[in-house]
mmCIF file of C-alpha atoms and ligand atoms in Angstrom:
data_model
loop_
_atom_site.group_PDB
_atom_site.id
_atom_site.type_symbol
_atom_site.label_atom_id
_atom_site.label_comp_id
_atom_site.label_asym_id
_atom_site.label_seq_id
_atom_site.Cartn_x
_atom_site.Cartn_y
_atom_site.Cartn_z
ATOM 1 C CA MET A 98 45.755 22.867 16.173
ATOM 2 C CA HIS A 99 46.255 24.195 12.705
ATOM 3 C CA ILE A 100 45.327 21.271 10.600
ATOM 4 C CA GLY A 101 41.640 21.870 10.357
ATOM 5 C CA ALA A 102 42.255 25.345 9.142
ATOM 6 C CA ILE A 103 44.319 24.381 6.170
ATOM 7 C CA ARG A 104 42.348 24.908 3.057
ATOM 8 C CA GLY A 105 41.215 22.247 0.681
ATOM 9 C CA THR A 106 40.939 18.582 1.262
ATOM 10 C CA ALA A 107 44.113 18.214 3.229
ATOM 11 C CA ARG A 108 43.720 16.275 6.382
ATOM 12 C CA LEU A 109 45.723 14.737 9.111
ATOM 13 C CA ILE A 110 46.027 11.035 9.121
ATOM 14 C CA THR A 111 46.850 9.374 12.354
ATOM 15 C CA ALA A 112 46.348 5.809 11.304
ATOM 16 C CA LEU A 113 49.582 4.370 10.135
ATOM 17 C CA ALA A 114 47.829 1.867 7.938
ATOM 18 C CA MET A 115 46.068 4.625 6.083
ATOM 19 C CA VAL A 116 49.279 6.480 5.508
ATOM 20 C CA THR A 117 50.961 3.480 4.028
ATOM 21 C CA ALA A 118 47.968 2.719 1.899
ATOM 22 C CA ALA A 119 47.764 6.264 0.620
ATOM 23 C CA CYS A 120 51.384 6.844 -0.072
ATOM 24 C CA GLY A 121 53.556 3.892 0.498
ATOM 25 C CA ALA A 122 52.169 1.234 -1.730
ATOM 26 C CA GLY A 123 52.282 3.011 -5.030
ATOM 27 C CA HIS A 124 55.670 4.439 -4.411
ATOM 28 C CA ARG A 125 57.121 1.192 -3.213
ATOM 29 C CA ALA A 126 55.624 -0.743 -6.058
ATOM 30 C CA ALA A 127 57.252 1.597 -8.486
ATOM 31 C CA THR A 128 60.571 2.003 -6.798
ATOM 32 C CA ALA A 129 62.557 -0.964 -7.948
ATOM 33 C CA ASP A 130 64.663 1.288 -10.101
ATOM 34 C CA HIS A 131 64.752 3.904 -7.377
ATOM 35 C CA SER A 132 66.266 1.581 -4.846
ATOM 36 C CA THR A 133 68.756 -0.124 -7.048
ATOM 37 C CA THR A 134 69.906 2.733 -9.190
ATOM 38 C CA ASP A 135 69.820 5.677 -6.918
ATOM 39 C CA HIS A 136 70.076 4.347 -3.475
ATOM 40 C CA SER A 137 72.494 1.540 -3.228
ATOM 41 C CA THR A 138 74.539 2.433 -0.251
ATOM 42 C CA THR A 139 77.772 2.567 -2.091
ATOM 43 C CA GLY A 140 76.490 4.047 -5.293
ATOM 44 C CA HIS A 141 74.429 6.839 -3.849
ATOM 45 C CA THR A 142 77.167 9.324 -3.361
ATOM 46 C CA THR A 143 79.526 8.281 -6.051
ATOM 47 C CA THR A 144 77.007 7.800 -8.811
ATOM 48 C CA ASP A 145 74.830 10.760 -8.115
ATOM 49 C CA HIS A 146 77.506 13.228 -7.272
ATOM 50 C CA SER A 147 80.452 12.433 -9.435
ATOM 51 C CA ALA A 148 78.747 14.000 -12.398
ATOM 52 C CA THR A 149 79.803 17.500 -13.164
ATOM 53 C CA GLY A 150 76.998 19.732 -12.114
ATOM 54 C CA PRO A 151 76.519 23.439 -11.999
ATOM 55 C CA ALA A 152 79.225 25.318 -10.215
ATOM 56 C CA ALA A 153 78.686 25.270 -6.519
ATOM 57 C CA ALA A 154 78.354 28.993 -6.261
ATOM 58 C CA GLY A 155 78.098 30.198 -2.725
ATOM 59 C CA ALA A 156 76.153 33.311 -3.591
ATOM 60 C CA ALA A 157 73.922 34.501 -0.843
ATOM 61 C CA ILE A 158 70.285 34.031 -1.543
ATOM 62 C CA ALA A 159 68.934 37.479 -2.195
ATOM 63 C CA GLY A 160 65.706 39.030 -1.203
ATOM 64 C CA PRO A 161 63.829 39.399 2.045
ATOM 65 C CA ALA A 162 62.644 36.152 3.429
ATOM 66 C CA ALA A 163 58.977 35.573 2.989
ATOM 67 C CA GLU A 164 58.729 32.983 5.686
ATOM 68 C CA GLY A 165 60.729 30.554 7.662
ATOM 69 C CA PRO A 166 60.517 28.873 10.992
ATOM 70 C CA ALA A 167 62.501 30.423 13.770
ATOM 71 C CA ALA A 168 65.654 28.494 14.301
ATOM 72 C CA THR A 169 68.666 28.598 16.444
ATOM 73 C CA GLY A 170 71.654 27.951 14.304
ATOM 74 C CA PRO A 171 75.309 28.442 14.902
ATOM 75 C CA ALA A 172 76.440 32.044 15.205
ATOM 76 C CA VAL A 173 77.463 32.270 11.601
ATOM 77 C CA THR A 174 73.961 31.569 10.375
ATOM 78 C CA ARG A 175 71.917 33.141 13.095
ATOM 79 C CA ARG A 176 71.552 36.544 11.501
ATOM 80 C CA SER A 177 70.200 35.329 8.179
ATOM 81 C CA ARG A 178 67.929 32.819 9.830
ATOM 82 C CA ARG A 179 66.633 35.472 12.184
ATOM 83 C CA SER A 180 65.825 37.859 9.359
ATOM 84 C CA ALA A 181 63.921 35.041 7.740
ATOM 85 C CA ALA A 182 61.932 34.507 10.904
ATOM 86 C CA ASP A 183 61.299 38.204 11.431
ATOM 87 C CA ALA A 184 59.430 38.595 8.187
ATOM 88 C CA LYS A 185 55.711 38.221 8.593
ATOM 89 C CA PRO A 186 55.046 34.505 8.277
ATOM 90 C CA ILE A 187 52.680 33.253 5.660
ATOM 91 C CA ASP A 188 49.354 32.209 7.117
ATOM 92 C CA CYS A 189 48.302 29.066 5.280
ATOM 93 C CA ARG A 190 44.803 29.406 6.679
ATOM 94 C CA ARG A 191 44.382 32.488 4.523
ATOM 95 C CA VAL A 192 46.460 31.886 1.439
ATOM 96 C CA LYS A 193 47.033 28.891 -0.785
ATOM 97 C CA CYS A 194 50.160 27.094 0.377
ATOM 98 C CA VAL A 195 52.138 24.226 -1.051
ATOM 99 C CA ALA A 196 55.170 22.513 0.456
ATOM 100 C CA LEU A 197 57.737 21.490 -2.117
ATOM 101 C CA THR A 198 60.054 18.817 -0.707
ATOM 102 C CA PHE A 199 63.347 17.593 -2.084
ATOM 103 C CA ASP A 200 64.818 14.252 -1.069
ATOM 104 C CA ASP A 201 68.134 12.432 -1.221
ATOM 105 C CA GLY A 202 70.538 15.374 -1.373
ATOM 106 C CA PRO A 203 72.432 17.477 -0.837
ATOM 107 C CA GLY A 204 74.208 17.096 -4.122
ATOM 108 C CA VAL A 205 75.803 18.912 -6.980
ATOM 109 C CA TYR A 206 72.496 20.254 -8.337
ATOM 110 C CA THR A 207 71.215 21.628 -5.056
ATOM 111 C CA ASP A 208 72.824 25.049 -5.423
ATOM 112 C CA GLU A 209 71.103 25.602 -8.734
ATOM 113 C CA LEU A 210 67.818 24.648 -7.098
ATOM 114 C CA LEU A 211 68.465 27.184 -4.343
ATOM 115 C CA ARG A 212 68.817 29.896 -6.964
ATOM 116 C CA HIS A 213 65.509 28.943 -8.567
ATOM 117 C CA LEU A 214 63.753 28.969 -5.213
ATOM 118 C CA ALA A 215 65.276 32.322 -4.270
ATOM 119 C CA ALA A 216 64.064 33.882 -7.512
ATOM 120 C CA TYR A 217 60.493 33.243 -6.337
ATOM 121 C CA ARG A 218 61.203 33.776 -2.659
ATOM 122 C CA ALA A 219 60.059 30.223 -2.215
ATOM 123 C CA ARG A 220 60.788 28.128 0.843
ATOM 124 C CA ALA A 221 61.082 24.376 0.625
ATOM 125 C CA THR A 222 61.954 21.387 2.770
ATOM 126 C CA PHE A 223 64.974 19.199 2.120
ATOM 127 C CA PHE A 224 65.015 15.617 3.425
ATOM 128 C CA VAL A 225 68.693 14.893 3.348
ATOM 129 C CA ILE A 226 70.765 11.724 3.304
ATOM 130 C CA GLY A 227 73.355 11.748 6.077
ATOM 131 C CA GLN A 228 76.197 10.473 3.950
ATOM 132 C CA ASN A 229 75.496 13.166 1.370
ATOM 133 C CA VAL A 230 75.491 15.805 4.078
ATOM 134 C CA ALA A 231 78.909 14.552 5.136
ATOM 135 C CA ALA A 232 80.065 14.851 1.519
ATOM 136 C CA HIS A 233 78.513 18.294 0.910
ATOM 137 C CA PRO A 234 78.187 20.080 4.263
ATOM 138 C CA GLU A 235 78.608 23.502 2.655
ATOM 139 C CA VAL A 236 75.644 22.891 0.380
ATOM 140 C CA LEU A 237 73.487 22.047 3.377
ATOM 141 C CA ARG A 238 74.701 25.185 5.107
ATOM 142 C CA ARG A 239 73.641 27.346 2.174
ATOM 143 C CA THR A 240 70.287 25.585 2.056
ATOM 144 C CA TYR A 241 69.666 26.221 5.713
ATOM 145 C CA GLU A 242 70.873 29.815 5.611
ATOM 146 C CA ALA A 243 68.460 30.521 2.768
ATOM 147 C CA GLY A 244 65.590 29.753 5.132
ATOM 148 C CA HIS A 245 64.670 26.273 3.995
ATOM 149 C CA GLU A 246 63.715 23.517 6.387
ATOM 150 C CA ILE A 247 65.982 20.526 6.835
ATOM 151 C CA GLY A 248 64.571 17.072 7.552
ATOM 152 C CA GLY A 249 66.343 13.751 7.953
ATOM 153 C CA HIS A 250 66.097 10.978 5.366
ATOM 154 C CA THR A 251 68.431 8.468 7.069
ATOM 155 C CA TRP A 252 72.142 7.931 6.653
ATOM 156 C CA SER A 253 72.187 5.562 3.669
ATOM 157 C CA HIS A 254 68.580 5.286 2.462
ATOM 158 C CA PRO A 255 67.650 1.759 3.561
ATOM 159 C CA ASP A 256 64.133 0.415 3.875
ATOM 160 C CA LEU A 257 63.821 0.949 7.608
ATOM 161 C CA THR A 258 61.196 -1.743 7.994
ATOM 162 C CA LYS A 259 63.868 -4.323 7.175
ATOM 163 C CA LEU A 260 66.305 -3.154 9.847
ATOM 164 C CA THR A 261 66.585 -3.935 13.534
ATOM 165 C CA ALA A 262 65.448 -1.287 15.970
ATOM 166 C CA ALA A 263 69.055 -0.512 16.841
ATOM 167 C CA ALA A 264 69.976 -0.112 13.194
ATOM 168 C CA VAL A 265 67.058 2.254 12.639
ATOM 169 C CA ARG A 266 68.191 4.383 15.551
ATOM 170 C CA ALA A 267 71.727 4.381 14.195
ATOM 171 C CA GLN A 268 70.446 5.611 10.815
ATOM 172 C CA PHE A 269 68.783 8.556 12.545
ATOM 173 C CA ALA A 270 71.649 9.274 14.926
ATOM 174 C CA ARG A 271 74.366 9.318 12.291
ATOM 175 C CA THR A 272 72.295 11.640 10.141
ATOM 176 C CA ASP A 273 71.637 13.909 13.098
ATOM 177 C CA GLN A 274 75.357 14.131 13.776
ATOM 178 C CA ALA A 275 76.189 15.031 10.184
ATOM 179 C CA VAL A 276 73.448 17.662 10.004
ATOM 180 C CA LYS A 277 74.428 19.126 13.345
ATOM 181 C CA ALA A 278 78.054 19.325 12.266
ATOM 182 C CA ALA A 279 77.006 21.233 9.143
ATOM 183 C CA ILE A 280 74.351 23.644 10.442
ATOM 184 C CA GLY A 281 74.358 23.406 14.218
ATOM 185 C CA VAL A 282 70.899 21.917 14.641
ATOM 186 C CA THR A 283 69.349 18.510 14.172
ATOM 187 C CA PRO A 284 66.359 17.787 11.930
ATOM 188 C CA LYS A 285 62.929 18.045 13.527
ATOM 189 C CA LEU A 286 61.260 16.036 10.793
ATOM 190 C CA ILE A 287 62.036 12.658 9.283
ATOM 191 C CA ARG A 288 60.976 11.173 5.977
ATOM 192 C CA PRO A 289 61.489 7.419 5.816
ATOM 193 C CA PRO A 290 63.003 6.167 2.545
ATOM 194 C CA TYR A 291 60.321 4.854 0.161
ATOM 195 C CA GLY A 292 57.734 6.013 2.671
ATOM 196 C CA ALA A 293 58.283 2.647 4.333
ATOM 197 C CA LEU A 294 57.072 2.639 7.908
ATOM 198 C CA SER A 295 56.168 0.109 10.547
ATOM 199 C CA ALA A 296 55.103 0.344 14.148
ATOM 200 C CA SER A 297 58.621 -0.663 15.156
ATOM 201 C CA VAL A 298 60.215 2.068 13.042
ATOM 202 C CA ARG A 299 57.831 4.616 14.513
ATOM 203 C CA ARG A 300 58.866 3.665 18.027
ATOM 204 C CA GLN A 301 62.509 4.560 17.363
ATOM 205 C CA THR A 302 61.915 8.306 17.304
ATOM 206 C CA ARG A 303 59.382 10.785 18.581
ATOM 207 C CA ARG A 304 59.829 13.013 15.577
ATOM 208 C CA PRO A 305 57.099 13.280 12.960
ATOM 209 C CA MET A 306 57.398 11.153 9.872
ATOM 210 C CA VAL A 307 56.576 13.259 6.849
ATOM 211 C CA LEU A 308 55.331 11.576 3.715
ATOM 212 C CA TRP A 309 53.809 13.337 0.721
ATOM 213 C CA SER A 310 50.581 13.752 -1.192
ATOM 214 C CA VAL A 311 51.940 14.390 -4.678
ATOM 215 C CA ASP A 312 54.581 12.060 -6.086
ATOM 216 C CA THR A 313 56.081 13.566 -9.218
ATOM 217 C CA LEU A 314 57.910 10.285 -10.035
ATOM 218 C CA ASP A 315 60.797 12.510 -11.063
ATOM 219 C CA TRP A 316 63.311 9.725 -10.365
ATOM 220 C CA LEU A 317 61.548 7.596 -12.971
ATOM 221 C CA HIS A 318 60.703 10.185 -15.599
ATOM 222 C CA ARG A 319 63.882 12.148 -16.121
ATOM 223 C CA ASP A 320 61.941 14.659 -18.188
ATOM 224 C CA SER A 321 61.626 18.220 -16.892
ATOM 225 C CA ALA A 322 58.471 19.106 -18.783
ATOM 226 C CA ARG A 323 56.741 15.963 -17.607
ATOM 227 C CA VAL A 324 57.801 16.464 -14.000
ATOM 228 C CA ALA A 325 56.632 20.079 -14.018
ATOM 229 C CA ARG A 326 53.321 19.137 -15.605
ATOM 230 C CA LYS A 327 52.684 16.408 -13.052
ATOM 231 C CA ALA A 328 53.435 18.721 -10.141
ATOM 232 C CA VAL A 329 51.391 21.632 -11.406
ATOM 233 C CA ARG A 330 48.383 19.497 -12.291
ATOM 234 C CA SER A 331 48.344 17.649 -9.004
ATOM 235 C CA VAL A 332 48.907 20.401 -6.474
ATOM 236 C CA ARG A 333 46.021 21.483 -4.282
ATOM 237 C CA PRO A 334 46.147 23.858 -1.331
ATOM 238 C CA GLY A 335 48.037 22.050 1.425
ATOM 239 C CA SER A 336 49.832 19.619 -0.877
ATOM 240 C CA ILE A 337 53.214 18.172 0.002
ATOM 241 C CA VAL A 338 55.074 17.479 -3.238
ATOM 242 C CA LEU A 339 57.871 14.934 -3.549
ATOM 243 C CA PHE A 340 60.901 15.724 -5.711
ATOM 244 C CA HIS A 341 64.549 14.610 -5.665
ATOM 245 C CA ASP A 342 67.192 17.290 -6.068
ATOM 246 C CA ILE A 343 69.811 14.746 -7.122
ATOM 247 C CA HIS A 344 68.369 14.750 -10.638
ATOM 248 C CA PRO A 345 69.237 17.644 -12.970
ATOM 249 C CA THR A 346 65.955 17.132 -14.813
ATOM 250 C CA THR A 347 64.084 17.790 -11.589
ATOM 251 C CA VAL A 348 66.022 20.952 -10.810
ATOM 252 C CA ALA A 349 65.390 22.152 -14.364
ATOM 253 C CA ALA A 350 61.652 21.587 -13.887
ATOM 254 C CA ILE A 351 61.389 23.814 -10.835
ATOM 255 C CA PRO A 352 61.303 27.257 -12.517
ATOM 256 C CA GLN A 353 58.226 26.162 -14.458
ATOM 257 C CA VAL A 354 56.618 24.740 -11.313
ATOM 258 C CA LEU A 355 57.264 27.970 -9.428
ATOM 259 C CA LYS A 356 56.071 30.152 -12.286
ATOM 260 C CA LEU A 357 52.801 28.330 -12.941
ATOM 261 C CA LEU A 358 51.867 27.756 -9.316
ATOM 262 C CA SER A 359 52.725 31.364 -8.442
ATOM 263 C CA ALA A 360 50.395 32.487 -11.198
ATOM 264 C CA ARG A 361 47.661 30.448 -9.526
ATOM 265 C CA GLY A 362 48.248 32.222 -6.255
ATOM 266 C CA TYR A 363 50.260 29.600 -4.426
ATOM 267 C CA ARG A 364 52.865 30.401 -1.806
ATOM 268 C CA PHE A 365 55.747 28.037 -1.304
ATOM 269 C CA VAL A 366 56.309 27.177 2.326
ATOM 270 C CA THR A 367 58.198 24.703 4.456
ATOM 271 C CA VAL A 368 56.410 21.673 5.828
ATOM 272 C CA SER A 369 56.395 23.151 9.308
ATOM 273 C CA ARG A 370 54.975 26.430 8.017
ATOM 274 C CA LEU A 371 52.225 24.482 6.290
ATOM 275 C CA PHE A 372 51.286 23.284 9.759
ATOM 276 C CA GLY A 373 51.274 26.743 11.269
ATOM 277 C CA GLY A 374 54.950 27.054 12.147
ATOM 278 C CA GLU A 375 55.246 23.976 14.277
ATOM 279 C CA PRO A 376 56.411 20.575 13.164
ATOM 280 C CA PRO A 377 53.421 18.276 12.825
ATOM 281 C CA ARG A 378 53.051 15.995 15.797
ATOM 282 C CA LEU A 379 52.072 12.743 14.211
ATOM 283 C CA VAL A 380 52.754 10.601 11.239
ATOM 284 C CA TYR A 381 50.953 12.309 8.484
ATOM 285 C CA SER A 382 50.461 12.656 4.841
ATOM 286 C CA ARG A 383 48.061 14.501 2.664
ATOM 287 C CA ALA A 384 45.443 12.051 1.657
ATOM 288 C CA ARG A 385 44.928 11.180 -1.950
ATOM 289 C CA GLY A 386 47.091 13.945 -3.295
HETATM 290 NI NI1 NI B 94 64.689 8.964 -0.948
#
């Protein structure tokens, strides 16, 4: 068990009620705009991705990989993923680690984000929307090949607690299919939209549900300086930070986040690396982040 060894106040929460209290309520209370503007099923792809973004350059991410979970990808990606896994993994029991997470993509700004992350040899976790994966499979492929972790964030971003059990399973299954078609593997982690969970939702998959401890509210405050300031101020060793890579203001904030947290000695790791290289086994969040 790696949890106890993680530095700082991070701790595993097994009680679902505590997780929702810590992370769900505030986010949900503040997400009226989030759900209507960003996540309407029809508008998600068209609104967020019709904008002209940075060129989708397919440049390989340079530099030796600092860390990355071992993965078995399709042949085309196996070499780069293996080199990522061969590098000595970061031990979050000994160094300050933070897991930056990016939700709701992939989209037209994701490639620029990948370049920022590569410049700092940072690894991150992307909780992707299935329908956006279907629209941008090549972006997901580049994300995965760069050594980042891919988690599922449902097919169309519904509040899962309002769906039938069968519909919840369909949201996971469709996303799994799209991710598998793009990168050859299925997500080992799931982040429920809005952090909304119920006992029924939990029963529909055995995979861990990953929430967050630091909410940058980047979807609300489309202001790079403000987003960067919030992230940098709030991060503690073991933090899981919530961003959305569908917003250009968020992507523009990341160089500052990486620069300032690097200067404080932080290493940027995937969620699974934060937990010692294995996906966490239970519903968890970082309390009071
Ligand atoms: Ni989301």
